[in-house]
């Protein structure tokens, strides 16, 4: 869960100084080794990596879902799968702080994960911030809860990872994390659990004092099976590329398994997480990541979908699912579901020749006839063909995609590849040449804009703008104009790029918010400075057309 507490102010100061002086793991040559007696019933650890029972690497690409607070939103599992996820981390409660999820409920969640071909990471959330939050439960209590679910979980080792407790230590004496974490692992192993176990870091999951990093080898060695994976949560502490890569590489170089079990991208008053580096580093190092979170956050800035609606992805959701190194581009389904088994060497057929529509000066939409595959096509990569190079410009799980960030009055050549769950790539489609428009705005469209202040503090605030296309055709390459009345200034924006002259603000989209589908919406968030008064803008114009306000 995202840290939004006063202690995070200390986090920023310590981050600047403390990461340099963190305790370190052993030298890179001291690799973690699986115990000779390591159990490999299903998902397990081999040479520092998470693999399936057949030995295939499994790289988690998915999201967190707050099941314990929204038990009726079970359709969410199918929705995140349809967007390309291969894993979902499910919030549960052992009854210490929230309503206990029963064995029958957990069995139902596991069954739905399997029906939707998702690997299921189950976590107890009641441990969040122990030692600092008086309401939090202990890891020992969480371990007892898992033992009470043993009959439900035994036999599901191919499909389920047990995350003992969420962010199980706050910022107060985080060194206290090590002993109860080790004890909880041993308690589950002594009870006969053969699943891969996941453990979260202290400091509300962010380990900014380096306790998990310094003690990871000892904790790993305490698991007699060797099937343990560490989870780091990356929010505002991780706002530079060096902090992110240093932390992840410390584990990789030591041969210790790790993933980014939660992370955020939208900035807050404590910092601006560098989600681009998080996702790029995870892809480069072949590590898992699970974004926080699908929907229903108290602070909706971190909602990937608006109102649990997969057709209404926020700018954060567009970034995670459809952006560079995102889920649509990098996710591969677990082979245990029959997709992409080690014996699958047959590539999909080539997609049909792409056709262009909705061409503007800076964007366009490509569509093509779907490819076929002996097992199943899982996604498409759109490339720009230029001489001997073919950089990927977009990825999609369907046979249409918006391409943005183009230059006006320029001819481009595009082609498409299909891929399956095993990573087999098709032959390239035929190419299409498209010349972007010379410039000018998109014809007028129906639109409505919702503006709200998410939070305020002395001298500053966080805002959110939701732009809804009420017309019948998609809007691409948009510009939104509005004005502040009280001297407010946009200081940082995600989902768009602002230009401000006095009170007048003009916003152009990011690559992942450039297209607003008919009856769809995109969301832009920002932080700004303000004086004593912070009146909301009262008029908005999209591509020159006046929008209704909501």
PDB file of N, CA, C and O in Angstrom, residues 173-245:
ATOM      1  N   UNK A 173      12.288   1.409  14.195  1.00  0.00           N
ATOM      2  CA  UNK A 173      13.197   0.278  14.429  1.00  0.00           C
ATOM      3  C   UNK A 173      13.026  -0.813  13.371  1.00  0.00           C
ATOM      4  O   UNK A 173      12.701  -1.959  13.679  1.00  0.00           O
ATOM      5  N   UNK A 174      13.252  -0.497  12.105  1.00  0.00           N
ATOM      6  CA  UNK A 174      13.035  -1.500  11.049  1.00  0.00           C
ATOM      7  C   UNK A 174      13.942  -2.718  11.156  1.00  0.00           C
ATOM      8  O   UNK A 174      13.655  -3.756  10.557  1.00  0.00           O
ATOM      9  N   UNK A 175      15.029  -2.614  11.941  1.00  0.00           N
ATOM     10  CA  UNK A 175      15.885  -3.786  12.146  1.00  0.00           C
ATOM     11  C   UNK A 175      15.115  -4.924  12.797  1.00  0.00           C
ATOM     12  O   UNK A 175      15.500  -6.095  12.698  1.00  0.00           O
ATOM     13  N   UNK A 176      13.999  -4.585  13.440  1.00  0.00           N
ATOM     14  CA  UNK A 176      13.168  -5.615  14.055  1.00  0.00           C
ATOM     15  C   UNK A 176      12.452  -6.506  13.065  1.00  0.00           C
ATOM     16  O   UNK A 176      11.827  -7.498  13.460  1.00  0.00           O
ATOM     17  N   UNK A 177      12.545  -6.161  11.771  1.00  0.00           N
ATOM     18  CA  UNK A 177      11.876  -6.943  10.724  1.00  0.00           C
ATOM     19  C   UNK A 177      12.464  -8.333  10.556  1.00  0.00           C
ATOM     20  O   UNK A 177      11.750  -9.304  10.267  1.00  0.00           O
ATOM     21  N   UNK A 178      13.758  -8.475  10.736  1.00  0.00           N
ATOM     22  CA  UNK A 178      14.461  -9.689  10.308  1.00  0.00           C
ATOM     23  C   UNK A 178      14.015 -10.930  11.072  1.00  0.00           C
ATOM     24  O   UNK A 178      13.689 -11.964  10.462  1.00  0.00           O
ATOM     25  N   UNK A 179      14.019 -10.863  12.394  1.00  0.00           N
ATOM     26  CA  UNK A 179      13.721 -12.062  13.189  1.00  0.00           C
ATOM     27  C   UNK A 179      12.300 -12.575  12.971  1.00  0.00           C
ATOM     28  O   UNK A 179      12.108 -13.774  12.716  1.00  0.00           O
ATOM     29  N   UNK A 180      11.262 -11.723  13.042  1.00  0.00           N
ATOM     30  CA  UNK A 180       9.907 -12.267  12.814  1.00  0.00           C
ATOM     31  C   UNK A 180       9.672 -12.732  11.379  1.00  0.00           C
ATOM     32  O   UNK A 180       8.871 -13.640  11.153  1.00  0.00           O
ATOM     33  N   UNK A 181      10.369 -12.128  10.426  1.00  0.00           N
ATOM     34  CA  UNK A 181      10.246 -12.605   9.050  1.00  0.00           C
ATOM     35  C   UNK A 181      10.805 -14.007   8.930  1.00  0.00           C
ATOM     36  O   UNK A 181      10.182 -14.906   8.352  1.00  0.00           O
ATOM     37  N   UNK A 182      11.985 -14.217   9.497  1.00  0.00           N
ATOM     38  CA  UNK A 182      12.602 -15.544   9.475  1.00  0.00           C
ATOM     39  C   UNK A 182      11.738 -16.566  10.205  1.00  0.00           C
ATOM     40  O   UNK A 182      11.537 -17.689   9.728  1.00  0.00           O
ATOM     41  N   UNK A 183      11.196 -16.159  11.348  1.00  0.00           N
ATOM     42  CA  UNK A 183      10.373 -17.087  12.137  1.00  0.00           C
ATOM     43  C   UNK A 183       9.106 -17.472  11.392  1.00  0.00           C
ATOM     44  O   UNK A 183       8.673 -18.639  11.431  1.00  0.00           O
ATOM     45  N   UNK A 184       8.485 -16.512  10.697  1.00  0.00           N
ATOM     46  CA  UNK A 184       7.257 -16.816   9.960  1.00  0.00           C
ATOM     47  C   UNK A 184       7.533 -17.772   8.808  1.00  0.00           C
ATOM     48  O   UNK A 184       6.737 -18.681   8.534  1.00  0.00           O
ATOM     49  N   UNK A 185       8.661 -17.585   8.135  1.00  0.00           N
ATOM     50  CA  UNK A 185       9.036 -18.506   7.050  1.00  0.00           C
ATOM     51  C   UNK A 185       9.193 -19.922   7.601  1.00  0.00           C
ATOM     52  O   UNK A 185       8.651 -20.889   7.046  1.00  0.00           O
ATOM     53  N   UNK A 186       9.928 -20.045   8.690  1.00  0.00           N
ATOM     54  CA  UNK A 186      10.156 -21.370   9.282  1.00  0.00           C
ATOM     55  C   UNK A 186       8.847 -21.996   9.754  1.00  0.00           C
ATOM     56  O   UNK A 186       8.642 -23.216   9.634  1.00  0.00           O
ATOM     57  N   UNK A 187       7.949 -21.172  10.268  1.00  0.00           N
ATOM     58  CA  UNK A 187       6.674 -21.702  10.763  1.00  0.00           C
ATOM     59  C   UNK A 187       5.867 -22.309   9.616  1.00  0.00           C
ATOM     60  O   UNK A 187       5.279 -23.387   9.765  1.00  0.00           O
ATOM     61  N   UNK A 188       5.866 -21.636   8.479  1.00  0.00           N
ATOM     62  CA  UNK A 188       5.128 -22.170   7.332  1.00  0.00           C
ATOM     63  C   UNK A 188       5.796 -23.423   6.779  1.00  0.00           C
ATOM     64  O   UNK A 188       5.103 -24.382   6.390  1.00  0.00           O
ATOM     65  N   UNK A 189       7.113 -23.437   6.724  1.00  0.00           N
ATOM     66  CA  UNK A 189       7.798 -24.641   6.233  1.00  0.00           C
ATOM     67  C   UNK A 189       7.588 -25.814   7.188  1.00  0.00           C
ATOM     68  O   UNK A 189       7.353 -26.950   6.745  1.00  0.00           O
ATOM     69  N   UNK A 190       7.637 -25.546   8.472  1.00  0.00           N
ATOM     70  CA  UNK A 190       7.419 -26.625   9.447  1.00  0.00           C
ATOM     71  C   UNK A 190       5.990 -27.157   9.372  1.00  0.00           C
ATOM     72  O   UNK A 190       5.731 -28.314   9.713  1.00  0.00           O
ATOM     73  N   UNK A 191       5.068 -26.318   8.907  1.00  0.00           N
ATOM     74  CA  UNK A 191       3.676 -26.753   8.751  1.00  0.00           C
ATOM     75  C   UNK A 191       3.467 -27.519   7.446  1.00  0.00           C
ATOM     76  O   UNK A 191       2.366 -28.008   7.198  1.00  0.00           O
ATOM     77  N   UNK A 192       4.512 -27.600   6.617  1.00  0.00           N
ATOM     78  CA  UNK A 192       4.424 -28.401   5.400  1.00  0.00           C
ATOM     79  C   UNK A 192       4.159 -27.629   4.124  1.00  0.00           C
ATOM     80  O   UNK A 192       3.927 -28.241   3.068  1.00  0.00           O
ATOM     81  N   UNK A 193       4.203 -26.302   4.165  1.00  0.00           N
ATOM     82  CA  UNK A 193       3.980 -25.518   2.944  1.00  0.00           C
ATOM     83  C   UNK A 193       5.160 -25.679   1.986  1.00  0.00           C
ATOM     84  O   UNK A 193       6.323 -25.506   2.381  1.00  0.00           O
ATOM     85  N   UNK A 194       4.855 -25.997   0.732  1.00  0.00           N
ATOM     86  CA  UNK A 194       5.878 -26.150  -0.297  1.00  0.00           C
ATOM     87  C   UNK A 194       5.818 -25.034  -1.330  1.00  0.00           C
ATOM     88  O   UNK A 194       6.594 -25.031  -2.291  1.00  0.00           O
ATOM     89  N   UNK A 195       4.925 -24.081  -1.149  1.00  0.00           N
ATOM     90  CA  UNK A 195       4.785 -22.979  -2.099  1.00  0.00           C
ATOM     91  C   UNK A 195       6.017 -22.076  -2.081  1.00  0.00           C
ATOM     92  O   UNK A 195       6.747 -22.006  -1.102  1.00  0.00           O
ATOM     93  N   UNK A 196       6.210 -21.340  -3.173  1.00  0.00           N
ATOM     94  CA  UNK A 196       7.128 -20.216  -3.110  1.00  0.00           C
ATOM     95  C   UNK A 196       6.532 -19.197  -2.151  1.00  0.00           C
ATOM     96  O   UNK A 196       5.348 -18.862  -2.219  1.00  0.00           O
ATOM     97  N   UNK A 197       7.379 -18.719  -1.226  1.00  0.00           N
ATOM     98  CA  UNK A 197       6.963 -17.717  -0.249  1.00  0.00           C
ATOM     99  C   UNK A 197       7.562 -16.372  -0.646  1.00  0.00           C
ATOM    100  O   UNK A 197       8.726 -16.291  -1.042  1.00  0.00           O
ATOM    101  N   UNK A 198       6.757 -15.328  -0.523  1.00  0.00           N
ATOM    102  CA  UNK A 198       7.210 -13.966  -0.804  1.00  0.00           C
ATOM    103  C   UNK A 198       7.245 -13.187   0.505  1.00  0.00           C
ATOM    104  O   UNK A 198       6.334 -13.305   1.325  1.00  0.00           O
ATOM    105  N   UNK A 199       8.305 -12.369   0.703  1.00  0.00           N
ATOM    106  CA  UNK A 199       8.385 -11.520   1.896  1.00  0.00           C
ATOM    107  C   UNK A 199       8.584 -10.073   1.467  1.00  0.00           C
ATOM    108  O   UNK A 199       9.391  -9.768   0.598  1.00  0.00           O
ATOM    109  N   UNK A 200       7.821  -9.179   2.096  1.00  0.00           N
ATOM    110  CA  UNK A 200       7.913  -7.741   1.838  1.00  0.00           C
ATOM    111  C   UNK A 200       8.964  -7.106   2.732  1.00  0.00           C
ATOM    112  O   UNK A 200       9.248  -7.587   3.839  1.00  0.00           O
ATOM    113  N   UNK A 201       9.478  -5.972   2.284  1.00  0.00           N
ATOM    114  CA  UNK A 201      10.497  -5.237   3.020  1.00  0.00           C
ATOM    115  C   UNK A 201       9.887  -4.403   4.145  1.00  0.00           C
ATOM    116  O   UNK A 201       8.692  -4.095   4.139  1.00  0.00           O
ATOM    117  N   UNK A 202      10.717  -3.970   5.110  1.00  0.00           N
ATOM    118  CA  UNK A 202      10.264  -3.001   6.114  1.00  0.00           C
ATOM    119  C   UNK A 202      10.252  -1.586   5.526  1.00  0.00           C
ATOM    120  O   UNK A 202      10.403  -1.414   4.326  1.00  0.00           O
ATOM    121  N   UNK A 203      10.106  -0.583   6.407  1.00  0.00           N
ATOM    122  CA  UNK A 203       9.945   0.814   5.971  1.00  0.00           C
ATOM    123  C   UNK A 203       8.740   0.942   5.052  1.00  0.00           C
ATOM    124  O   UNK A 203       8.826   1.532   3.972  1.00  0.00           O
ATOM    125  N   UNK A 204       7.605   0.373   5.482  1.00  0.00           N
ATOM    126  CA  UNK A 204       6.390   0.388   4.680  1.00  0.00           C
ATOM    127  C   UNK A 204       6.647  -0.178   3.289  1.00  0.00           C
ATOM    128  O   UNK A 204       6.122   0.284   2.281  1.00  0.00           O
ATOM    129  N   UNK A 205       7.514  -1.192   3.238  1.00  0.00           N
ATOM    130  CA  UNK A 205       7.788  -1.895   1.988  1.00  0.00           C
ATOM    131  C   UNK A 205       8.926  -1.322   1.176  1.00  0.00           C
ATOM    132  O   UNK A 205       9.387  -1.955   0.220  1.00  0.00           O
ATOM    133  N   UNK A 206       9.418  -0.104   1.502  1.00  0.00           N
ATOM    134  CA  UNK A 206      10.375   0.579   0.632  1.00  0.00           C
ATOM    135  C   UNK A 206      11.838   0.384   1.045  1.00  0.00           C
ATOM    136  O   UNK A 206      12.736   0.763   0.284  1.00  0.00           O
ATOM    137  N   UNK A 207      12.088  -0.159   2.220  1.00  0.00           N
ATOM    138  CA  UNK A 207      13.451  -0.522   2.650  1.00  0.00           C
ATOM    139  C   UNK A 207      14.457   0.611   2.465  1.00  0.00           C
ATOM    140  O   UNK A 207      15.602   0.389   2.077  1.00  0.00           O
ATOM    141  N   UNK A 208      14.052   1.846   2.782  1.00  0.00           N
ATOM    142  CA  UNK A 208      14.976   2.961   2.564  1.00  0.00           C
ATOM    143  C   UNK A 208      16.127   2.991   3.551  1.00  0.00           C
ATOM    144  O   UNK A 208      17.108   3.713   3.334  1.00  0.00           O
ATOM    145  N   UNK A 209      16.055   2.165   4.612  1.00  0.00           N
ATOM    146  CA  UNK A 209      17.187   2.038   5.527  1.00  0.00           C
ATOM    147  C   UNK A 209      18.004   0.772   5.258  1.00  0.00           C
ATOM    148  O   UNK A 209      18.960   0.488   5.967  1.00  0.00           O
ATOM    149  N   UNK A 210      17.621   0.029   4.240  1.00  0.00           N
ATOM    150  CA  UNK A 210      18.443  -1.084   3.774  1.00  0.00           C
ATOM    151  C   UNK A 210      18.456  -2.325   4.634  1.00  0.00           C
ATOM    152  O   UNK A 210      19.352  -3.161   4.497  1.00  0.00           O
ATOM    153  N   UNK A 211      17.473  -2.502   5.495  1.00  0.00           N
ATOM    154  CA  UNK A 211      17.466  -3.665   6.387  1.00  0.00           C
ATOM    155  C   UNK A 211      17.279  -4.960   5.602  1.00  0.00           C
ATOM    156  O   UNK A 211      17.999  -5.941   5.811  1.00  0.00           O
ATOM    157  N   UNK A 212      16.300  -5.005   4.695  1.00  0.00           N
ATOM    158  CA  UNK A 212      16.116  -6.225   3.908  1.00  0.00           C
ATOM    159  C   UNK A 212      17.325  -6.472   3.014  1.00  0.00           C
ATOM    160  O   UNK A 212      17.782  -7.608   2.880  1.00  0.00           O
ATOM    161  N   UNK A 213      17.834  -5.418   2.420  1.00  0.00           N
ATOM    162  CA  UNK A 213      18.999  -5.562   1.543  1.00  0.00           C
ATOM    163  C   UNK A 213      20.184  -6.145   2.297  1.00  0.00           C
ATOM    164  O   UNK A 213      20.890  -7.012   1.780  1.00  0.00           O
ATOM    165  N   UNK A 214      20.409  -5.690   3.530  1.00  0.00           N
ATOM    166  CA  UNK A 214      21.563  -6.156   4.302  1.00  0.00           C
ATOM    167  C   UNK A 214      21.375  -7.574   4.826  1.00  0.00           C
ATOM    168  O   UNK A 214      22.355  -8.309   4.989  1.00  0.00           O
ATOM    169  N   UNK A 215      20.120  -7.964   5.099  1.00  0.00           N
ATOM    170  CA  UNK A 215      19.866  -9.252   5.752  1.00  0.00           C
ATOM    171  C   UNK A 215      19.234 -10.292   4.831  1.00  0.00           C
ATOM    172  O   UNK A 215      18.861 -11.371   5.280  1.00  0.00           O
ATOM    173  N   UNK A 216      19.143  -9.975   3.550  1.00  0.00           N
ATOM    174  CA  UNK A 216      18.443 -10.866   2.629  1.00  0.00           C
ATOM    175  C   UNK A 216      19.082 -12.245   2.556  1.00  0.00           C
ATOM    176  O   UNK A 216      18.378 -13.265   2.519  1.00  0.00           O
ATOM    177  N   UNK A 217      20.410 -12.296   2.509  1.00  0.00           N
ATOM    178  CA  UNK A 217      21.064 -13.604   2.400  1.00  0.00           C
ATOM    179  C   UNK A 217      20.751 -14.489   3.597  1.00  0.00           C
ATOM    180  O   UNK A 217      20.434 -15.677   3.449  1.00  0.00           O
ATOM    181  N   UNK A 218      20.813 -13.904   4.796  1.00  0.00           N
ATOM    182  CA  UNK A 218      20.538 -14.686   6.003  1.00  0.00           C
ATOM    183  C   UNK A 218      19.086 -15.150   6.039  1.00  0.00           C
ATOM    184  O   UNK A 218      18.798 -16.294   6.418  1.00  0.00           O
ATOM    185  N   UNK A 219      18.180 -14.291   5.626  1.00  0.00           N
ATOM    186  CA  UNK A 219      16.767 -14.673   5.605  1.00  0.00           C
ATOM    187  C   UNK A 219      16.535 -15.764   4.563  1.00  0.00           C
ATOM    188  O   UNK A 219      15.832 -16.749   4.819  1.00  0.00           O
ATOM    189  N   UNK A 220      17.146 -15.610   3.400  1.00  0.00           N
ATOM    190  CA  UNK A 220      17.004 -16.619   2.354  1.00  0.00           C
ATOM    191  C   UNK A 220      17.534 -17.973   2.828  1.00  0.00           C
ATOM    192  O   UNK A 220      16.906 -19.014   2.614  1.00  0.00           O
ATOM    193  N   UNK A 221      18.679 -17.957   3.478  1.00  0.00           N
ATOM    194  CA  UNK A 221      19.293 -19.210   3.949  1.00  0.00           C
ATOM    195  C   UNK A 221      18.452 -19.910   5.004  1.00  0.00           C
ATOM    196  O   UNK A 221      18.583 -21.122   5.208  1.00  0.00           O
ATOM    197  N   UNK A 222      17.586 -19.154   5.690  1.00  0.00           N
ATOM    198  CA  UNK A 222      16.746 -19.753   6.726  1.00  0.00           C
ATOM    199  C   UNK A 222      15.617 -20.598   6.143  1.00  0.00           C
ATOM    200  O   UNK A 222      15.001 -21.392   6.857  1.00  0.00           O
ATOM    201  N   UNK A 223      15.348 -20.433   4.851  1.00  0.00           N
ATOM    202  CA  UNK A 223      14.313 -21.237   4.188  1.00  0.00           C
ATOM    203  C   UNK A 223      14.965 -22.515   3.675  1.00  0.00           C
ATOM    204  O   UNK A 223      15.741 -22.495   2.715  1.00  0.00           O
ATOM    205  N   UNK A 224      14.648 -23.611   4.290  1.00  0.00           N
ATOM    206  CA  UNK A 224      15.296 -24.881   3.949  1.00  0.00           C
ATOM    207  C   UNK A 224      14.993 -25.338   2.527  1.00  0.00           C
ATOM    208  O   UNK A 224      15.706 -26.163   1.969  1.00  0.00           O
ATOM    209  N   UNK A 225      13.941 -24.813   1.913  1.00  0.00           N
ATOM    210  CA  UNK A 225      13.604 -25.220   0.548  1.00  0.00           C
ATOM    211  C   UNK A 225      14.287 -24.357  -0.502  1.00  0.00           C
ATOM    212  O   UNK A 225      14.353 -24.735  -1.672  1.00  0.00           O
ATOM    213  N   UNK A 226      14.725 -23.166  -0.121  1.00  0.00           N
ATOM    214  CA  UNK A 226      15.310 -22.249  -1.097  1.00  0.00           C
ATOM    215  C   UNK A 226      14.282 -21.568  -1.971  1.00  0.00           C
ATOM    216  O   UNK A 226      14.639 -20.878  -2.928  1.00  0.00           O
ATOM    217  N   UNK A 227      13.003 -21.721  -1.661  1.00  0.00           N
ATOM    218  CA  UNK A 227      11.937 -21.185  -2.517  1.00  0.00           C
ATOM    219  C   UNK A 227      11.325 -19.936  -1.894  1.00  0.00           C
ATOM    220  O   UNK A 227      10.159 -19.908  -1.483  1.00  0.00           O
ATOM    221  N   UNK A 228      12.146 -18.905  -1.829  1.00  0.00           N
ATOM    222  CA  UNK A 228      11.778 -17.645  -1.213  1.00  0.00           C
ATOM    223  C   UNK A 228      12.110 -16.516  -2.174  1.00  0.00           C
ATOM    224  O   UNK A 228      13.180 -16.507  -2.791  1.00  0.00           O
ATOM    225  N   UNK A 229      11.198 -15.532  -2.308  1.00  0.00           N
ATOM    226  CA  UNK A 229      11.442 -14.375  -3.160  1.00  0.00           C
ATOM    227  C   UNK A 229      11.171 -13.101  -2.374  1.00  0.00           C
ATOM    228  O   UNK A 229      10.224 -13.032  -1.588  1.00  0.00           O
ATOM    229  N   UNK A 230      12.024 -12.110  -2.546  1.00  0.00           N
ATOM    230  CA  UNK A 230      11.909 -10.833  -1.844  1.00  0.00           C
ATOM    231  C   UNK A 230      11.105  -9.847  -2.680  1.00  0.00           C
ATOM    232  O   UNK A 230      11.222  -9.817  -3.910  1.00  0.00           O
ATOM    233  N   UNK A 231      10.323  -9.016  -1.984  1.00  0.00           N
ATOM    234  CA  UNK A 231       9.477  -8.033  -2.654  1.00  0.00           C
ATOM    235  C   UNK A 231       9.802  -6.640  -2.138  1.00  0.00           C
ATOM    236  O   UNK A 231       9.690  -6.372  -0.941  1.00  0.00           O
ATOM    237  N   UNK A 232      10.197  -5.756  -3.063  1.00  0.00           N
ATOM    238  CA  UNK A 232      10.430  -4.355  -2.732  1.00  0.00           C
ATOM    239  C   UNK A 232       9.263  -3.540  -3.277  1.00  0.00           C
ATOM    240  O   UNK A 232       8.801  -3.788  -4.398  1.00  0.00           O
ATOM    241  N   UNK A 233       8.779  -2.569  -2.495  1.00  0.00           N
ATOM    242  CA  UNK A 233       7.716  -1.678  -2.935  1.00  0.00           C
ATOM    243  C   UNK A 233       8.350  -0.331  -3.257  1.00  0.00           C
ATOM    244  O   UNK A 233       9.053   0.240  -2.426  1.00  0.00           O
ATOM    245  N   UNK A 234       8.126   0.163  -4.454  1.00  0.00           N
ATOM    246  CA  UNK A 234       8.802   1.374  -4.923  1.00  0.00           C
ATOM    247  C   UNK A 234       7.788   2.494  -5.156  1.00  0.00           C
ATOM    248  O   UNK A 234       7.001   2.445  -6.102  1.00  0.00           O
ATOM    249  N   UNK A 235       7.877   3.499  -4.286  1.00  0.00           N
ATOM    250  CA  UNK A 235       7.078   4.702  -4.444  1.00  0.00           C
ATOM    251  C   UNK A 235       8.017   5.910  -4.436  1.00  0.00           C
ATOM    252  O   UNK A 235       9.039   5.901  -5.108  1.00  0.00           O
ATOM    253  N   UNK A 236       7.705   6.952  -3.685  1.00  0.00           N
ATOM    254  CA  UNK A 236       8.437   8.211  -3.803  1.00  0.00           C
ATOM    255  C   UNK A 236       9.891   8.129  -3.339  1.00  0.00           C
ATOM    256  O   UNK A 236      10.699   8.989  -3.695  1.00  0.00           O
ATOM    257  N   UNK A 237      10.254   7.118  -2.569  1.00  0.00           N
ATOM    258  CA  UNK A 237      11.668   6.935  -2.219  1.00  0.00           C
ATOM    259  C   UNK A 237      12.506   6.729  -3.477  1.00  0.00           C
ATOM    260  O   UNK A 237      13.647   7.184  -3.563  1.00  0.00           O
ATOM    261  N   UNK A 238      11.925   6.075  -4.460  1.00  0.00           N
ATOM    262  CA  UNK A 238      12.667   5.674  -5.667  1.00  0.00           C
ATOM    263  C   UNK A 238      12.347   6.647  -6.807  1.00  0.00           C
ATOM    264  O   UNK A 238      11.589   6.338  -7.722  1.00  0.00           O
ATOM    265  N   UNK A 239      12.967   7.826  -6.711  1.00  0.00           N
ATOM    266  CA  UNK A 239      12.681   8.863  -7.704  1.00  0.00           C
ATOM    267  C   UNK A 239      13.860   9.158  -8.618  1.00  0.00           C
ATOM    268  O   UNK A 239      13.816  10.100  -9.398  1.00  0.00           O
ATOM    269  N   UNK A 240      14.921   8.349  -8.527  1.00  0.00           N
ATOM    270  CA  UNK A 240      16.036   8.478  -9.469  1.00  0.00           C
ATOM    271  C   UNK A 240      16.388   7.105 -10.023  1.00  0.00           C
ATOM    272  O   UNK A 240      16.191   6.079  -9.360  1.00  0.00           O
ATOM    273  N   UNK A 241      16.927   7.104 -11.218  1.00  0.00           N
ATOM    274  CA  UNK A 241      17.296   5.842 -11.864  1.00  0.00           C
ATOM    275  C   UNK A 241      18.349   5.099 -11.062  1.00  0.00           C
ATOM    276  O   UNK A 241      18.308   3.867 -10.955  1.00  0.00           O
ATOM    277  N   UNK A 242      19.298   5.815 -10.492  1.00  0.00           N
ATOM    278  CA  UNK A 242      20.381   5.149  -9.765  1.00  0.00           C
ATOM    279  C   UNK A 242      19.866   4.411  -8.546  1.00  0.00           C
ATOM    280  O   UNK A 242      20.297   3.288  -8.253  1.00  0.00           O
ATOM    281  N   UNK A 243      18.940   5.035  -7.803  1.00  0.00           N
ATOM    282  CA  UNK A 243      18.388   4.367  -6.625  1.00  0.00           C
ATOM    283  C   UNK A 243      17.714   3.050  -7.014  1.00  0.00           C
ATOM    284  O   UNK A 243      17.857   2.035  -6.332  1.00  0.00           O
ATOM    285  N   UNK A 244      16.985   3.076  -8.098  1.00  0.00           N
ATOM    286  CA  UNK A 244      16.239   1.887  -8.538  1.00  0.00           C
ATOM    287  C   UNK A 244      17.181   0.796  -9.017  1.00  0.00           C
ATOM    288  O   UNK A 244      17.092  -0.358  -8.584  1.00  0.00           O
ATOM    289  N   UNK A 245      18.080   1.137  -9.911  1.00  0.00           N
ATOM    290  CA  UNK A 245      18.966   0.116 -10.485  1.00  0.00           C
ATOM    291  C   UNK A 245      19.948  -0.405  -9.452  1.00  0.00           C
ATOM    292  O   UNK A 245      20.279  -1.595  -9.453  1.00  0.00           O
TER     293      UNK A 245
END
